[in-house]
CSV table of C-alpha atoms in Angstrom, one decimal:
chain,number,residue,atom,x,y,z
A,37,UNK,CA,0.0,0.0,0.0
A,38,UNK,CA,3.0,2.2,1.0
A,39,UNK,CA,4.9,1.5,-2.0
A,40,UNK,CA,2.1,2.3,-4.2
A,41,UNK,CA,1.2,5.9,-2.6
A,42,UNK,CA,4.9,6.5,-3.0
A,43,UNK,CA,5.0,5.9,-6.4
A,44,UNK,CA,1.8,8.0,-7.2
A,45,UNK,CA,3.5,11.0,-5.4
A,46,UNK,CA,6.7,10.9,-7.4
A,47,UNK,CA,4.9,10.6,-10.9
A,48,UNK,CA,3.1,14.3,-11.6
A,49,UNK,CA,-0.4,14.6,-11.1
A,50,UNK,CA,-1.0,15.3,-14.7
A,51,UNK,CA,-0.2,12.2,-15.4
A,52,UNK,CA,-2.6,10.2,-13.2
A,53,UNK,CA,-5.4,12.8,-15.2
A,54,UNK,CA,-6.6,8.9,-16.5
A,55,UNK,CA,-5.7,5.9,-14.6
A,56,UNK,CA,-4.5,7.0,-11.2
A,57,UNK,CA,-6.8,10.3,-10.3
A,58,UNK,CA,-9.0,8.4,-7.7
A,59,UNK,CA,-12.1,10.5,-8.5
A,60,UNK,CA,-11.7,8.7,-12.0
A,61,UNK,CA,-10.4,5.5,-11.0
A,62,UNK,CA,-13.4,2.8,-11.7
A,63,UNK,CA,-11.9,0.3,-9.7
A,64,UNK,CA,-14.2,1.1,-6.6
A,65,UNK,CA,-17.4,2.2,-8.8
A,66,UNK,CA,-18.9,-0.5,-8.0
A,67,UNK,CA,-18.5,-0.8,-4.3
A,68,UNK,CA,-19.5,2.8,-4.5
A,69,UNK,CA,-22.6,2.7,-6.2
A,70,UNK,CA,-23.9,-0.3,-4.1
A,71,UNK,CA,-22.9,1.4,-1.3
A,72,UNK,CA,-24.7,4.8,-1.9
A,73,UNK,CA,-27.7,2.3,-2.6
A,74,UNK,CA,-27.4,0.8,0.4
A,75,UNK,CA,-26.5,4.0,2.6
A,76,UNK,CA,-29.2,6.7,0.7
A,77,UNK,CA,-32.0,4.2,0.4
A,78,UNK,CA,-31.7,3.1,3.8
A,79,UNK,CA,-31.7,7.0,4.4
A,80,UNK,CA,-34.8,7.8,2.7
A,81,UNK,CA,-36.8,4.9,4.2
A,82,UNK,CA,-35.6,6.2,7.8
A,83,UNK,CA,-36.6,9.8,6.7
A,84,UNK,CA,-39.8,8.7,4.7
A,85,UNK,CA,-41.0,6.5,7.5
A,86,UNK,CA,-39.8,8.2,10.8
A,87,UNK,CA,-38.6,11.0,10.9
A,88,UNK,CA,-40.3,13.4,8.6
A,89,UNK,CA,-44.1,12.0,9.8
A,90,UNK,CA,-42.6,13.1,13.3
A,91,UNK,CA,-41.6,16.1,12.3
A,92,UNK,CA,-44.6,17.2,10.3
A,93,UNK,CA,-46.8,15.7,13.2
A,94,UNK,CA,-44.8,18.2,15.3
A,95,UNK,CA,-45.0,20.9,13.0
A,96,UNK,CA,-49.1,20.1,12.2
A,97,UNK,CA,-49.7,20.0,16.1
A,98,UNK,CA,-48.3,23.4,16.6
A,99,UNK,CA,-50.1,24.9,13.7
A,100,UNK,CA,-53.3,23.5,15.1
A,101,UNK,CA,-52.4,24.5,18.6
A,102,UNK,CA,-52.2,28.3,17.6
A,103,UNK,CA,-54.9,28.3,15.6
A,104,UNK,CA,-57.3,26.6,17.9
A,105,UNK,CA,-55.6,29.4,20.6
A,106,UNK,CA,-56.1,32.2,18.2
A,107,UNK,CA,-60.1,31.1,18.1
A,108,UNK,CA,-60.5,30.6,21.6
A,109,UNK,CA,-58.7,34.3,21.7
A,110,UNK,CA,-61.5,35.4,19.2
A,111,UNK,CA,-63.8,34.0,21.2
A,112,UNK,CA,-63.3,35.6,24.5
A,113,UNK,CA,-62.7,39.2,22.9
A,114,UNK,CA,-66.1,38.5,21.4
A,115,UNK,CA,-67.3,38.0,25.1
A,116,UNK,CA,-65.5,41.0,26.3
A,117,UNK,CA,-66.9,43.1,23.7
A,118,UNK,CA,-70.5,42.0,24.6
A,119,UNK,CA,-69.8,42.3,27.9
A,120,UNK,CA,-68.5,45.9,27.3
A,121,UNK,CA,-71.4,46.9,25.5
A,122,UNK,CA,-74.1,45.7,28.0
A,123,UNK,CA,-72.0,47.3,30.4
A,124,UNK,CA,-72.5,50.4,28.3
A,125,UNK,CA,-76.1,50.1,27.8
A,126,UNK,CA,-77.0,49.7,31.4
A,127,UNK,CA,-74.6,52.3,32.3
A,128,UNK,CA,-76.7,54.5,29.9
A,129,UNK,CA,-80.1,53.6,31.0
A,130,UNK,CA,-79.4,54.7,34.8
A,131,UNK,CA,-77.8,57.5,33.9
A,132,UNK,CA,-81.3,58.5,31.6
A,133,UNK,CA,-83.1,57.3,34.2
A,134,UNK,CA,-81.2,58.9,37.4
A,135,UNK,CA,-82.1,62.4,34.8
A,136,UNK,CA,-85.5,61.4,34.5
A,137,UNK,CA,-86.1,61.8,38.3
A,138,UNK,CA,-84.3,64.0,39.4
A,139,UNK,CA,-85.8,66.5,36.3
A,140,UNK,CA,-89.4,65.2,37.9
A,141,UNK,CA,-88.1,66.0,41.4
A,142,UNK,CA,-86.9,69.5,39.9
A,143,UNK,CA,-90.0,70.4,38.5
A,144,UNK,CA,-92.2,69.4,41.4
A,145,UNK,CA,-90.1,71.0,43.7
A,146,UNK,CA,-90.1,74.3,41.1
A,147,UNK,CA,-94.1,73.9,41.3
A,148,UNK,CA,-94.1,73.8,45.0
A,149,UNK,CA,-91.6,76.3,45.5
A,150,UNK,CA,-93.7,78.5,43.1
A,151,UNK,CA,-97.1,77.5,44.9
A,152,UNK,CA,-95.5,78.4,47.9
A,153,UNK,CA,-93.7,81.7,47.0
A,154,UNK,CA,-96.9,82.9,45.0
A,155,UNK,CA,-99.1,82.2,48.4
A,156,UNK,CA,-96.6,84.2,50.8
A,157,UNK,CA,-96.4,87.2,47.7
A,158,UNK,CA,-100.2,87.4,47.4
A,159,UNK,CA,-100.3,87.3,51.8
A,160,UNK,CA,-97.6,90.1,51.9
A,161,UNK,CA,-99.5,92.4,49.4
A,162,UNK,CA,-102.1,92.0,51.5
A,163,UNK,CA,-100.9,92.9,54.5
A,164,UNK,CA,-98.9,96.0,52.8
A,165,UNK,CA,-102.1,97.5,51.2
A,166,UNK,CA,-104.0,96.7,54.7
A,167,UNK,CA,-101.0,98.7,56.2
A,168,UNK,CA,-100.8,101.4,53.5
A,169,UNK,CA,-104.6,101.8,53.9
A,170,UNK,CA,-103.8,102.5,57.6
A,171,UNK,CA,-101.5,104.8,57.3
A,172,UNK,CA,-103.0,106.5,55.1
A,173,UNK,CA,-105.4,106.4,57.4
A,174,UNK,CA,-103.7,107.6,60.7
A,175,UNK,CA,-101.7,110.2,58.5
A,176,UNK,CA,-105.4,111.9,57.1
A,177,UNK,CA,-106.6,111.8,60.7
A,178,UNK,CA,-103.3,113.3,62.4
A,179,UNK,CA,-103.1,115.8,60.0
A,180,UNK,CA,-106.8,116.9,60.3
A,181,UNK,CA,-105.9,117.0,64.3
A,182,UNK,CA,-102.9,118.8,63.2
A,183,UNK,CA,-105.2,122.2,61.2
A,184,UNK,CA,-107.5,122.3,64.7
A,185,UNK,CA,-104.3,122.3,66.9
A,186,UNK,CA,-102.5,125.0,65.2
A,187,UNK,CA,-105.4,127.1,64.7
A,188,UNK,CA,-106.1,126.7,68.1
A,189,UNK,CA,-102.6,127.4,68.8
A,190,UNK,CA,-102.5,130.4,66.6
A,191,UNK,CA,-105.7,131.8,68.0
A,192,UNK,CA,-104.8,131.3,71.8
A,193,UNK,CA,-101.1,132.8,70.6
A,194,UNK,CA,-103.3,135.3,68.8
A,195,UNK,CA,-105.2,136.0,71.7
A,196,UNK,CA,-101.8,136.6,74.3
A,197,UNK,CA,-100.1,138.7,71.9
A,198,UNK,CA,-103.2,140.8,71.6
A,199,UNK,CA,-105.1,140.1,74.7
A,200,UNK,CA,-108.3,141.1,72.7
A,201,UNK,CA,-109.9,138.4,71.4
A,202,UNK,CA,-108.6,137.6,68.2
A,203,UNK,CA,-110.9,137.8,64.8
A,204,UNK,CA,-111.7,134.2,64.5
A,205,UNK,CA,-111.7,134.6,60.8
A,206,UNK,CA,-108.7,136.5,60.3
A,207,UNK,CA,-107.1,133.7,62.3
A,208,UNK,CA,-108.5,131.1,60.3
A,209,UNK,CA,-107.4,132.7,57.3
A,210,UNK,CA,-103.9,133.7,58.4
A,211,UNK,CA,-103.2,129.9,59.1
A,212,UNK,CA,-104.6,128.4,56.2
A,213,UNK,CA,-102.4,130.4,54.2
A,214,UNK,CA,-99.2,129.9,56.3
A,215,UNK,CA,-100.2,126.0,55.9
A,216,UNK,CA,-100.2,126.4,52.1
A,217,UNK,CA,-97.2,128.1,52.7
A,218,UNK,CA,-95.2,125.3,54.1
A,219,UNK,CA,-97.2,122.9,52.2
A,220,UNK,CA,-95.9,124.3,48.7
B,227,UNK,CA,2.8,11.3,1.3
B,228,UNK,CA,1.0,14.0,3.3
B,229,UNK,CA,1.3,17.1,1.2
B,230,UNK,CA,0.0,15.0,-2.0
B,231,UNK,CA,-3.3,17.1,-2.2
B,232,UNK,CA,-5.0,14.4,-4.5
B,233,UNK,CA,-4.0,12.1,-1.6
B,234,UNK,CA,-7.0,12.6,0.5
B,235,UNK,CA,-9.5,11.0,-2.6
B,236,UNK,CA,-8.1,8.0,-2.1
B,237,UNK,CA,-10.1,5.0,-1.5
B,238,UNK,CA,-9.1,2.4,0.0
B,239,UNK,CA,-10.7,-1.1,1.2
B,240,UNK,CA,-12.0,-1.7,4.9
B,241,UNK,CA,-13.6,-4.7,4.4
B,242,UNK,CA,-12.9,-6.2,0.9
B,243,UNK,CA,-16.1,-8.2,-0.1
B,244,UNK,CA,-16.4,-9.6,-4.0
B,245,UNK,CA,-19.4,-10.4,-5.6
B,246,UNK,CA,-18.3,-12.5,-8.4
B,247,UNK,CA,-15.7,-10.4,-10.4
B,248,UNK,CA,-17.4,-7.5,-8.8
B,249,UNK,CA,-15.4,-5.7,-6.1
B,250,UNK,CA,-17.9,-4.5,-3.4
B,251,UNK,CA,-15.6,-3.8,-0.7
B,252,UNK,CA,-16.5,-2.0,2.4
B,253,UNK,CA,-14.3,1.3,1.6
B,254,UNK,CA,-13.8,4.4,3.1
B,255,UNK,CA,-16.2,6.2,1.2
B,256,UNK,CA,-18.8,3.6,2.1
B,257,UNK,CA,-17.9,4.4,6.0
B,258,UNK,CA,-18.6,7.9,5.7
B,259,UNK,CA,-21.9,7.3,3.5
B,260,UNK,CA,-22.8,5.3,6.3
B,261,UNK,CA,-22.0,7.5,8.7
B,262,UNK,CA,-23.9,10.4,6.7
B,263,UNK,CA,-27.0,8.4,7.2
B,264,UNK,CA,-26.1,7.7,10.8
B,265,UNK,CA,-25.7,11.4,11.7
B,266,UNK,CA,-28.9,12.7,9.5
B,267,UNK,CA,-31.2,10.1,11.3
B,268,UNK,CA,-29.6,10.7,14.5
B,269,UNK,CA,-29.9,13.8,14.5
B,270,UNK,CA,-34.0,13.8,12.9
B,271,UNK,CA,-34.3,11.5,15.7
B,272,UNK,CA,-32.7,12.9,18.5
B,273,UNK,CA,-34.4,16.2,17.6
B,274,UNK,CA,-37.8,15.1,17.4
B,275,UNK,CA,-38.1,12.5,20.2
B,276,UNK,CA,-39.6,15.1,22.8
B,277,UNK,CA,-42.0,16.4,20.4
B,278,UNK,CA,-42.3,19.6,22.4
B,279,UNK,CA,-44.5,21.9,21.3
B,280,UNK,CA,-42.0,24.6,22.5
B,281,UNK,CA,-39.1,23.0,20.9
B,282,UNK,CA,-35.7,22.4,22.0
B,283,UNK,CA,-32.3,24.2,20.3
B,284,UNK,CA,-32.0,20.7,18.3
B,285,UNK,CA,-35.7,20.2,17.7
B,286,UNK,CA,-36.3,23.8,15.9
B,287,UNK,CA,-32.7,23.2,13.8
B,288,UNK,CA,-34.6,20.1,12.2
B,289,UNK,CA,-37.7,21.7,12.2
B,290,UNK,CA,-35.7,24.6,10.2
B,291,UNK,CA,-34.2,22.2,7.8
B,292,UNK,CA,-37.7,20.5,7.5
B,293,UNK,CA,-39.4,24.0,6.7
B,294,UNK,CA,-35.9,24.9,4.5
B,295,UNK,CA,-36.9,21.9,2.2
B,296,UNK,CA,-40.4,22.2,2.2
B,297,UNK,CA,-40.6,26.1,1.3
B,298,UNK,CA,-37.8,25.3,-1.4
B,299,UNK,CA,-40.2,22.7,-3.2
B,300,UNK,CA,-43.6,24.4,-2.4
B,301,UNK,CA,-41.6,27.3,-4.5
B,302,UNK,CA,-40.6,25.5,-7.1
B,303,UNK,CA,-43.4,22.7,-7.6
B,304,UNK,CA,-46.5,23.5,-5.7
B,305,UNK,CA,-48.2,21.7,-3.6
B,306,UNK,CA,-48.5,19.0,-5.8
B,307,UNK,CA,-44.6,18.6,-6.0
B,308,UNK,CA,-44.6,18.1,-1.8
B,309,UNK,CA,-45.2,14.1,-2.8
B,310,UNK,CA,-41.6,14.4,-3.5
B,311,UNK,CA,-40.5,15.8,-0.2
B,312,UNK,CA,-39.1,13.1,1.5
B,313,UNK,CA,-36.6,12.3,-1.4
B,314,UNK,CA,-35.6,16.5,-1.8
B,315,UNK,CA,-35.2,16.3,1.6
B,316,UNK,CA,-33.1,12.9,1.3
B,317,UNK,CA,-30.6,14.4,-0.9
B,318,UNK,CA,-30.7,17.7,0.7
B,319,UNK,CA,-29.6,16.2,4.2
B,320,UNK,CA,-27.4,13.7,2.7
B,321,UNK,CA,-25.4,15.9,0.4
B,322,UNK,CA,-24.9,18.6,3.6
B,323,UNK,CA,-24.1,16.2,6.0
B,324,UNK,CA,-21.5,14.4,3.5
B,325,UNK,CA,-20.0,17.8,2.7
B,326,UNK,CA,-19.8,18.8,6.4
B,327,UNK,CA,-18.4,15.5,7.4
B,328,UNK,CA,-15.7,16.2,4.5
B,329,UNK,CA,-14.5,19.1,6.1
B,330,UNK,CA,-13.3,17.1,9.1
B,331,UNK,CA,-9.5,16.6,8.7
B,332,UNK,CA,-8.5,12.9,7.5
B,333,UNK,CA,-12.1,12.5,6.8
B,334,UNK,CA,-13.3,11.6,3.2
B,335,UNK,CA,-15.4,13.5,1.1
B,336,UNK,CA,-18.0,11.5,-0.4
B,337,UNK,CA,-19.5,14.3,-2.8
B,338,UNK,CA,-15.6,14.5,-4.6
B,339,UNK,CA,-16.3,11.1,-6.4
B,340,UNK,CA,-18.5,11.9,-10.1
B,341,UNK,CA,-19.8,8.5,-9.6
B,342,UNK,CA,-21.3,8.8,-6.3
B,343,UNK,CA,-23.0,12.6,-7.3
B,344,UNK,CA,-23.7,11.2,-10.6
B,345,UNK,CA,-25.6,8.2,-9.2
B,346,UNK,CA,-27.0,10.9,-7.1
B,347,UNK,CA,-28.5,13.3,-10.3
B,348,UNK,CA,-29.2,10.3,-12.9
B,349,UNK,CA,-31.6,9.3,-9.6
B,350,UNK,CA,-33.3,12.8,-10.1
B,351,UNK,CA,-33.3,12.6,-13.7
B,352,UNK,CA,-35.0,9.4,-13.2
B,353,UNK,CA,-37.6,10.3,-10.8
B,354,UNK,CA,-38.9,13.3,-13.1
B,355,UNK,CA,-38.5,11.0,-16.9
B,356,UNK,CA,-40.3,8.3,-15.3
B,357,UNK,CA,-43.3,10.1,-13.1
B,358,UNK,CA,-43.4,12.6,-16.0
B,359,UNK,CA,-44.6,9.6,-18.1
B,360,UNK,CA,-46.0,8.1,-15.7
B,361,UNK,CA,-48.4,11.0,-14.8
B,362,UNK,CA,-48.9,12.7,-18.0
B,363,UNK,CA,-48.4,9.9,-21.0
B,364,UNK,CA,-47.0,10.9,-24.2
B,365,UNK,CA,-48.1,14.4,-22.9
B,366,UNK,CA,-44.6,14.8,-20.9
B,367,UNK,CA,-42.7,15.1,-24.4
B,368,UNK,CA,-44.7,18.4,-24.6
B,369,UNK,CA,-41.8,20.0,-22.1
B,370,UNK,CA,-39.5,20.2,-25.1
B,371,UNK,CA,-41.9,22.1,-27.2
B,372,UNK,CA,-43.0,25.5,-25.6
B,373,UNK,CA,-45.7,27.0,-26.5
B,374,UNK,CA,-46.1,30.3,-27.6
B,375,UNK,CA,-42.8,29.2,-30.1
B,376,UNK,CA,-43.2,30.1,-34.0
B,377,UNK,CA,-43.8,27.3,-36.5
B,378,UNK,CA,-41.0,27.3,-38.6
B,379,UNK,CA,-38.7,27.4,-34.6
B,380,UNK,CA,-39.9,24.5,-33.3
B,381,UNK,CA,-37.6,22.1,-34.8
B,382,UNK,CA,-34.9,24.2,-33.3
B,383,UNK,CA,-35.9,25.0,-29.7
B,384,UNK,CA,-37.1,21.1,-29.3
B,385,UNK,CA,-33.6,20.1,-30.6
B,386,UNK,CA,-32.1,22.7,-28.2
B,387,UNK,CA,-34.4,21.8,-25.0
B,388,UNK,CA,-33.8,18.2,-25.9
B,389,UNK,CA,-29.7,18.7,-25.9
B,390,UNK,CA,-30.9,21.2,-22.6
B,391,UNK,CA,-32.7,18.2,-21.0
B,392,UNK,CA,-30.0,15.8,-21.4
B,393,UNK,CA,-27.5,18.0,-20.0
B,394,UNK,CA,-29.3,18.1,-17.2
B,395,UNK,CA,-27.8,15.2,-15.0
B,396,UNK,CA,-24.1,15.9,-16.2
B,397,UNK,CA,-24.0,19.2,-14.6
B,398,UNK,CA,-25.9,19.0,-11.8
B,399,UNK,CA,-23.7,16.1,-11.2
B,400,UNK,CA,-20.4,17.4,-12.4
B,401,UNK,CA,-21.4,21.0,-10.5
B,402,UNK,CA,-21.6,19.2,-7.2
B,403,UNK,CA,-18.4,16.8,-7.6
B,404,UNK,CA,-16.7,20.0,-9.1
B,405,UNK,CA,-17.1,22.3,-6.6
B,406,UNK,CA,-15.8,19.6,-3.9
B,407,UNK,CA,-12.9,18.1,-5.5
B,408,UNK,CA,-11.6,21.7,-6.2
B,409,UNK,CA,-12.2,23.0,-3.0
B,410,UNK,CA,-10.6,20.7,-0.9
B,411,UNK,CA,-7.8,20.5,-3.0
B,412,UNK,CA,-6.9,24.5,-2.9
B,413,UNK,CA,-7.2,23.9,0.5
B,414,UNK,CA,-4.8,20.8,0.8
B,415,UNK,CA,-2.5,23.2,-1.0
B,416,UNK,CA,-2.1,26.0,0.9
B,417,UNK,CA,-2.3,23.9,3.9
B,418,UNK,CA,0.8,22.1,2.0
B,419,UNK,CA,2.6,25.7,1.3
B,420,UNK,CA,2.3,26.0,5.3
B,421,UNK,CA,4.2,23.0,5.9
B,422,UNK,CA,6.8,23.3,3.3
B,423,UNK,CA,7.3,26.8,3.9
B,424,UNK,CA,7.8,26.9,7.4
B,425,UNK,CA,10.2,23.8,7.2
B,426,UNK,CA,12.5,26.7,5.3
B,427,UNK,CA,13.4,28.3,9.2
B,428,UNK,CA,12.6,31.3,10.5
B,429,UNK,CA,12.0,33.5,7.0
B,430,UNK,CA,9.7,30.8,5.5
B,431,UNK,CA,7.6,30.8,8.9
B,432,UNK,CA,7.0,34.6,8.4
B,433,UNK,CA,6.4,33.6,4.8
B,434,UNK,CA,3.7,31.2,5.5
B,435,UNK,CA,1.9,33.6,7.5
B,436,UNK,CA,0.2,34.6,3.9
B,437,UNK,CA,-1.1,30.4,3.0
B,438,UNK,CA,-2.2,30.1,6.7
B,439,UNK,CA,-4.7,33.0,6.6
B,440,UNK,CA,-5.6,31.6,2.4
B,441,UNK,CA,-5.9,28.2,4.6
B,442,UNK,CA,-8.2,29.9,7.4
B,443,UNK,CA,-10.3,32.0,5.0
B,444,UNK,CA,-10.6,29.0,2.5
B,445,UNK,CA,-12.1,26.9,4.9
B,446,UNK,CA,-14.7,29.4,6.0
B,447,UNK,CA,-15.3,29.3,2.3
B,448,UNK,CA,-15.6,25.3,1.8
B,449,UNK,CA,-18.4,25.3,4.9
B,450,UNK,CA,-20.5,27.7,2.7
B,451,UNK,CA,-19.8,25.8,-0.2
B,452,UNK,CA,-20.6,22.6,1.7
B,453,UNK,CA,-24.0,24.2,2.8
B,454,UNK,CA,-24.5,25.9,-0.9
B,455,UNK,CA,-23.7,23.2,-3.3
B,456,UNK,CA,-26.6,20.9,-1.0
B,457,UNK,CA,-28.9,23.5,-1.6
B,458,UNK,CA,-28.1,23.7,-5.0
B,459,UNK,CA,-28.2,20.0,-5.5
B,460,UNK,CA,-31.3,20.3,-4.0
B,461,UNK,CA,-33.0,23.6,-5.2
B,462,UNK,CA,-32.1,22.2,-8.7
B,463,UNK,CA,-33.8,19.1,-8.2
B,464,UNK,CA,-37.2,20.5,-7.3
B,465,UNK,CA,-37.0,22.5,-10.3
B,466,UNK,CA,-36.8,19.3,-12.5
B,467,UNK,CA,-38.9,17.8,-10.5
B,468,UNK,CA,-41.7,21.0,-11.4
B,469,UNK,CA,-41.0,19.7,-15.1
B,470,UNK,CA,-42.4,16.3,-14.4
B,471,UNK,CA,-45.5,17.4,-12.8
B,472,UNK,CA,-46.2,21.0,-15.1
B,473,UNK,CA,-44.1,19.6,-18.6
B,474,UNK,CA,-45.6,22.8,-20.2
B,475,UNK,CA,-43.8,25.4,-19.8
């Protein structure tokens, strides 16, 4: 074996181009071909049988697994969504309905308040007329009182300054005048 | 001799078994085919067996690989061409794995013999001649006349896809075994400048600073050559295969 390796290294490769180039060499293409036979069918049975159903089973399964995931995903977001909107929905009918009454309760308690205020106004204006009328009363009779006490006054002051009896019209007429007077 | 870069190509007999005047020894390259197979199932295996539905590190690299393949061919042949997944994804993990396992030192590289990446295409080519017939009849031979081609071209572009057709398994085979042979034997040589350079004393060791980093980078290179030429192998294949179940073009 030596011997021969040693003479294949001394003769130039260019040379062995036919006979001694081992890629060329048909002595072992036999033994090869069989052997690829042997080694690549016994591959593809072990791939075709085995391994490859394993591996798409693997791969399959996964798929399946996501996608059955992704539905049930679906699925719940559908509930959420459902659930959201009834949420929604009941949110928006108390909230009408809290409006509703307490609008109601406004508008009674307006009514009332109105009722109520209306009752007390029409009362007051009473009592203020009833208490105008009485002033006006009082003031008409005081100020009648008020003529007979000056002209009293003026008479008997009349009648001192004087000390004759004083002209009962003249007095009369002197006063009324002086009253217009200060009225004016 | 160690520096021979054609060296490492070399087959040589484990187990020598004949069949008649046929010599089917148990060589090298058959212990790193079976090895190939050993790591792809071991690895599919090992991968899948807790069937996680979060997977593991190694359970999402072959689930990867698995997707890889099977986007590759849904591309290229529809949904119809998945019946031909497990044999895409065959080759696919076969060719890497070989490749990968050729970048160990002292290891063999399976993919650097024609005969075994021949085998390998004239298989394709096989698969789409005989399910194209098988699927669509007579009806198959329409893939070398495309339509939408003037009268008086026909002859011509048939006699062109034809020659196009036939071509076929020699490159993809030749493109394959091509791209590994060459690789690994640039790399055996500036691995070899390394040695012989810095066997020169202390000048040739700052001399074979320059094939150490080629050595370095080139190696980088062959693992995405490794990966590309399986994809390749492999993209290529679902495109023929495309031809056998949609011959019109």
């Amino acid at each position: 074996m030596s011997t021969e390796t040693h003479t294949e290294t001394q003769v130039p490769a260019e040379h062995g181009g036919g006979g001694n180039f081992p890629p060329f060499d048909p002595t072992f293409y036999g033994s090869q071909l069989l052997w690829l036979a042997i080694t690549f069918g016994a591959l593809y049975y072990i791939l075709s049988k085995v391994a490859l159903p394993r591996l798409a089973g693997i791969l399959e399964e996964r798929r399946d697994r996501i996608a059955s995931d992704l539905d049930e995903a679906e699925r719940l977001k559908r509930e959420t969504d459902q659930a959201i909107e009834d949420y929604e929905t009941a949110l928006a009918d108390a909230r009408a309905k809290a409006q509703k009454i307490a609008a109601e309760t406004r508008d009674s308690l307006n009514a009332d308040l109105a009722d109520k205020r209306h009752a007390a106004e029409a009362a007051l204006a009473d009592k203020v007329a009833a208490a105008e009328q009485k002033i006006a009363g009082i003031r008409a009779t005081a100020m009648g009182e008020i003529e007979g006490i000056a002209r009293d006054a003026a008479a008997a002051i009349v009648e001192q300054v004087a000390s004759a009896g004083a002209d009962a019209g003249a007095v009369e007429k002197a006063v009324a005048s002086a009253w217009a007077a200060r009225r004016s | 001799m160690a520096t021979d870069p054609i060296h490492q190509f070399q087959i040589s007999r484990i187990v020598p078994i004949e069949v008649g005047s046929l010599d089917v020894s148990f060589t090298n390259s058959s212990l790193f085919m079976v090895a190939t197979v050993a790591a792809v199932t071991l690895f599919l295996v090992l991968a899948t067996r807790g069937r996680g539905l979060v997977p593991t590190r190694l359970q999402s690299m072959a689930e990867i690989s698995y997707e890889f393949v099977a986007n590759m061919l849904r591309d290229a042949a529809g949904t119809e061409g998945m019946r031909f997944f497990p044999l895409v994804f065959s080759l696919f993990m076969f060719v890497l794995f070989a490749n990968l396992f050729g970048m160990f030192p002292y290891f063999f590289t399976v993919m650097s013999h024609l005969i075994v990446t021949f085998a390998l295409a004239m298989l394709v080519i096989g698969t789409v001649v005989i399910y194209g017939f098988m699927r669509h009849g007579l009806k198959f031979l329409g893939l070398f006349v495309p339509h939408g081609v003037p009268g008086y071209l026909i002859p011509l572009v048939t006699v062109i896809e034809i020659i196009s057709f036939l071509s076929r398994p020699i490159s993809l085979s030749i493109r394959l075994f091509a791209n590994m042979l060459a690789g690994h034997i640039t790399l055996k040589v500036f691995a070899g400048f390394v040695v012989s350079l810095s066997a020169l004393g202390a000048v040739g060791i700052g001399g074979a600073i320059l094939p150490l980093a080629m050595t370095i980078a080139l190696t980088a290179l062959e693992f995405l050559v490794a990966f590309l030429q399986a994809y390749v192998f492999a993209v290529l294949t679902c495109m023929y295969l495309n031809d056998a179940i949609h011959p019109g073009h």
